[in-house]
Short mmCIF file of C-alpha atoms in Angstrom, two decimals:
data_model
loop_
_atom_site.label_atom_id
_atom_site.label_comp_id
_atom_site.label_asym_id
_atom_site.label_seq_id
_atom_site.Cartn_x
_atom_site.Cartn_y
_atom_site.Cartn_z
CA UNK A 4 0.26 -0.20 0.11
CA UNK A 5 1.43 3.07 -1.12
CA UNK A 6 1.69 6.13 1.18
CA UNK A 7 -0.20 8.20 -1.48
CA UNK A 8 -3.11 6.05 -0.88
CA UNK A 9 -3.01 6.09 3.10
CA UNK A 10 -2.96 9.56 2.98
CA UNK A 11 -6.10 10.02 0.65
CA UNK A 12 -7.80 7.41 2.63
CA UNK A 13 -7.32 9.70 5.80
CA UNK A 14 -7.55 13.16 4.97
CA UNK A 15 -11.08 12.11 2.52
CA UNK A 16 -13.89 10.00 3.06
CA UNK A 17 -15.14 11.81 6.63
CA UNK A 18 -18.33 10.58 7.09
CA UNK A 19 -19.39 11.96 10.36
CA UNK A 20 -18.34 14.95 12.81
CA UNK A 21 -17.43 11.54 15.60
CA UNK A 22 -15.04 10.21 12.88
CA UNK A 23 -13.51 13.76 12.32
CA UNK A 24 -12.66 14.13 16.42
CA UNK A 25 -11.52 10.86 16.41
CA UNK A 26 -8.75 11.26 13.60
CA UNK A 27 -8.11 14.89 15.08
CA UNK A 28 -7.11 12.88 19.04
CA UNK A 29 -5.25 10.15 17.00
CA UNK A 30 -3.21 13.25 15.48
CA UNK A 31 -2.69 14.64 18.66
CA UNK A 32 -1.73 11.43 20.35
CA UNK A 33 0.86 10.94 18.02
CA UNK A 34 2.25 14.56 18.53
CA UNK A 35 2.27 14.35 22.26
CA UNK A 36 4.78 10.92 21.76
CA UNK A 37 6.52 12.65 19.27
CA UNK A 38 7.22 15.66 21.31
CA UNK A 39 7.32 13.65 24.56
CA UNK A 40 10.23 11.31 22.29
CA UNK A 41 11.89 15.21 21.87
CA UNK A 42 12.23 16.13 24.92
CA UNK A 43 14.01 12.67 26.53
CA UNK A 44 16.35 12.99 23.68
CA UNK A 45 16.52 16.53 24.61
CA UNK A 46 16.20 17.99 20.43
CA UNK A 47 15.91 21.36 19.94
CA UNK A 48 12.41 23.58 20.29
CA UNK A 49 12.63 25.06 16.60
CA UNK A 50 11.94 20.88 15.93
CA UNK A 51 9.44 20.74 18.51
CA UNK A 52 7.12 23.66 16.70
CA UNK A 53 7.78 22.55 13.51
CA UNK A 54 6.09 19.12 15.18
CA UNK A 55 3.34 20.92 16.47
CA UNK A 56 2.12 24.19 13.84
CA UNK A 57 2.32 20.65 11.13
CA UNK A 58 -0.29 19.20 13.77
CA UNK A 59 -2.01 22.38 13.34
CA UNK A 60 -1.72 22.43 9.90
CA UNK A 61 -2.88 18.58 9.59
CA UNK A 62 -5.68 18.43 11.37
CA UNK A 63 -6.97 22.20 9.33
CA UNK A 64 -6.71 20.31 6.43
CA UNK A 65 -8.56 17.20 7.13
CA UNK A 66 -11.54 19.76 8.80
CA UNK A 67 -11.42 22.31 5.44
CA UNK A 68 -11.52 18.85 3.39
CA UNK A 69 -13.98 17.89 5.39
CA UNK A 70 -16.45 20.61 5.35
CA UNK A 71 -16.21 20.80 1.88
CA UNK A 72 -17.90 16.79 1.15
CA UNK A 73 -20.25 18.05 3.76
CA UNK A 74 -21.13 20.90 1.41
CA UNK A 75 -20.86 18.87 -1.80
CA UNK A 76 -23.17 16.16 0.07
CA UNK A 77 -25.97 18.72 0.59
CA UNK A 78 -25.97 19.53 -3.20
#
């Protein structure tokens, strides 16, 4: 299975707000784990900032795609 197929499946086809929330929380859990590992290895704060803002961007894209799909389903 290719990475592109995984990303298409992850960002698209979210049927309900509950599934979207679950995906947000899964992303949040991964970010918490990544930040903890970065803390243990004492990596620079710039890397943590990149991970944190990447999390915000990914969840923003998922939310935007979800809202566009909901609008298209109403038409």
